Amino acid sequence: MLQHVTCQLIYTEEPEFSLNRDYFEEDFKNHVKGRRWMELSMEEQRAYVMRLLDALEVTDRDKRLKVARAILYLAQGVFDECDTETDVLYWSRHNVFLLYDMGIFTALLELLSMEIDNNQACSSAVRKPAISLADSTELRVLLSIMYLMVETIRVEMEGDSPERKAAREAFKAELGSPLYNGEPFALLLFTMVTKFCSMNAPHFPMKKVLLLLWKTILFTLGGFEELQEMKVRMREQLNLPPLPEDSIKVVRNMRAASPPASAMELIEQQQQQKRGRRSRRPLVKQDSLDTYNERDPFKNDDVRDEEDDPEDMDSGIEGEVDPLDRDVIIQPPPPPPPLRPPTERLSFPKGLPWAPKVREKDIEHFLETSRNKFIGFTLGNCQSESPLLIEILYLGMLPSLSQYVIALLKLLLAAAPTSKAKTDSINILADVLPEEMPITVLQSMKLGIDVNRHKEIIVKAIAALLLLLLKHFKLNHIYQFEYVAQHLVFANCIPLILKFFNQNIMSYISARNSICALDFPHCVVHEMPELTAESLEAGDSNQFCWRNLFSCINLLRILNKITKWKHSRTMMLVVFKSAPILKRALKVKQAMMQLYVLKLLKIQTKYLGRQWRKSNMKTMSAIYQKVRHRLNDDWAYGNDIDARPWDFQAEECALRESIEKFNTHRYDKNQNSDFTPVDNCLQSVLGQRVDLPEDFHYSYEMWLEREVFSQPIQWEGLLQA
């Protein structure tokens, strides 16, 4: 939880810690004489929080801000009374549950709504030539408290009392229900995102909004573990066979592969061998392409890439030793103490890590082809044909879904390291730039690190948010997933993600944009050391940035989800020349990231031509060994029926038509008669009241004779229907 609390703070906000403390102590000493917060009983603490709650309702804006800062100090763990970081986290958790119990979140929500609708502040920000932290002070304080409350209550800790568990479930239901002006809390945050991206509120602190939105979705709908449990339960309810394995557990037990060597590495190796020197161990020599250490049959294959560019030859960072040259495999950081007994480690026999899989469509296609070939006839199409919080969220997002998607992708583009500043682009640095710009080299370096870190956190929040939405909508109803995915495609999500990866990805993964001395709660418990240009340049001790690795994996998973089984979108990967970009991403020796890169390469190999497959046999071997195989899965040969010319526009239009029918049938209250469901219940139909003309009873016998008795009834057809 510590790193998630830290990431919502920016280093430029560091002076505000003492400001929060001062406002709290000033008010606290006036009402509680000679005692500290920790010395109060629970009832005394509740009484004081109730007084703060009443003070939030004053009309004076400055007084409200002082009270909000005092509440923020409580949520931050009354750090001035603590001796260790553990004490800060303990009291932060204690105070957050107390604040929620006293109704602080609802009061903050009302204030947030007022700030969002503050047209004077919006118009003032639009007219200002340069926006800084000072323009979003009230919003930042409110969002910081709300983020701390959502994230702290969301995380379940060992030893939580029954009261806290009940509070967690109540808060979860409250956030996901349409209790805030008839819509879930997440929709209010989505509204802030679209308002910011439309340039109507450029002072909104987007990083805090996105982090709070992500954590709200994560809390109300659940994370990947909850998704897996929901998937298992739903399969049981539908009498489907159990899943053969848990994908995440399988990937965690995979071993990272050696990436294909670049042309520069092969040339260097040959030159060193000619000089008779012992060459350094090249990446191509590691027998780890197979998960279970079986010998690689393609070890000595030529791995030239016909589309290699100069950037591909540079796998490291200028001026530093490439971590890959030391044969370092990225392993996850040591896990925190387990909250539950550890699950049994999966053990696999030697061979492929995945159980083979098959779609119903593949089975039907195989059977129809076989029947037609050997028997001479086909049976035609004989196919037959969700949680409440997801339905509420989807229904609320439906009218403005395209705006939400476009806004998120605009923010992702602005935060991408490959993006260049444009005069017409949105300014995502409004909540990180100070009022007075730095005047020394040290201040400039500190601000530069803060800006880069700020962008990285925005990318992380957007990638996690989009992936969560796609996975939950897919589990709830496939057309909900397809609707979001199609909007992502239409908003150019595919080239945007490819542009993100078209960089020196190892530099991005190993970036060190953090200052440990300024991280919370370290900065409020320990004495601040003297910062120097050398210490800032050295960064932290971590060899890799897990935040950026997390973002890269999630972006690859999003790209996989929106292109899977879609020929038109797979061809977009080919048209945008994604193969060399994705091959460079294989240089990151982390199993999960490599898996999703290989999946993206697998779906387009049939379109890349025989020469590409011949020149990239090591990559083809890695795909075979690490990616799941399916029935009739001749991806490596390019002779599948799906590789033929395809009417891509018709494919997307047909999908769009099906989605619109689903949305109209399920959510449109003013339904067209073509989509009105038919009532097949005899008692229900006969029980309906039908308005008849006044003279009907005079001629009803003639009507019966003409419309009923004289009409032939096809009983066999009626029974078949």
XYZ file of C-alpha atoms in Angstrom, residues 8 84 180 212 216 229 251 256 320 323 407 411 425 427 465 529-530 604 627 665 670 687:
22
model
C -0.449 10.162 -5.814
C 8.613 5.411 12.341
C -24.259 10.496 -6.386
C -8.612 7.945 -8.052
C -12.355 3.315 -7.682
C -12.800 -16.061 -9.141
C 3.008 -16.864 -16.516
C 12.258 -15.118 -19.315
C 25.831 2.859 -18.972
C 21.763 -4.663 -17.916
C -10.096 11.702 -23.544
C -3.930 11.891 -21.993
C -1.975 19.584 -27.147
C -1.203 20.435 -20.749
C -7.893 1.489 -16.008
C 19.295 14.829 3.610
C 21.060 17.373 1.482
C 0.399 -11.606 -37.679
C 2.219 -19.172 -26.539
C -32.519 -3.948 -27.238
C -37.707 4.214 -26.430
C -54.183 -11.184 -19.604
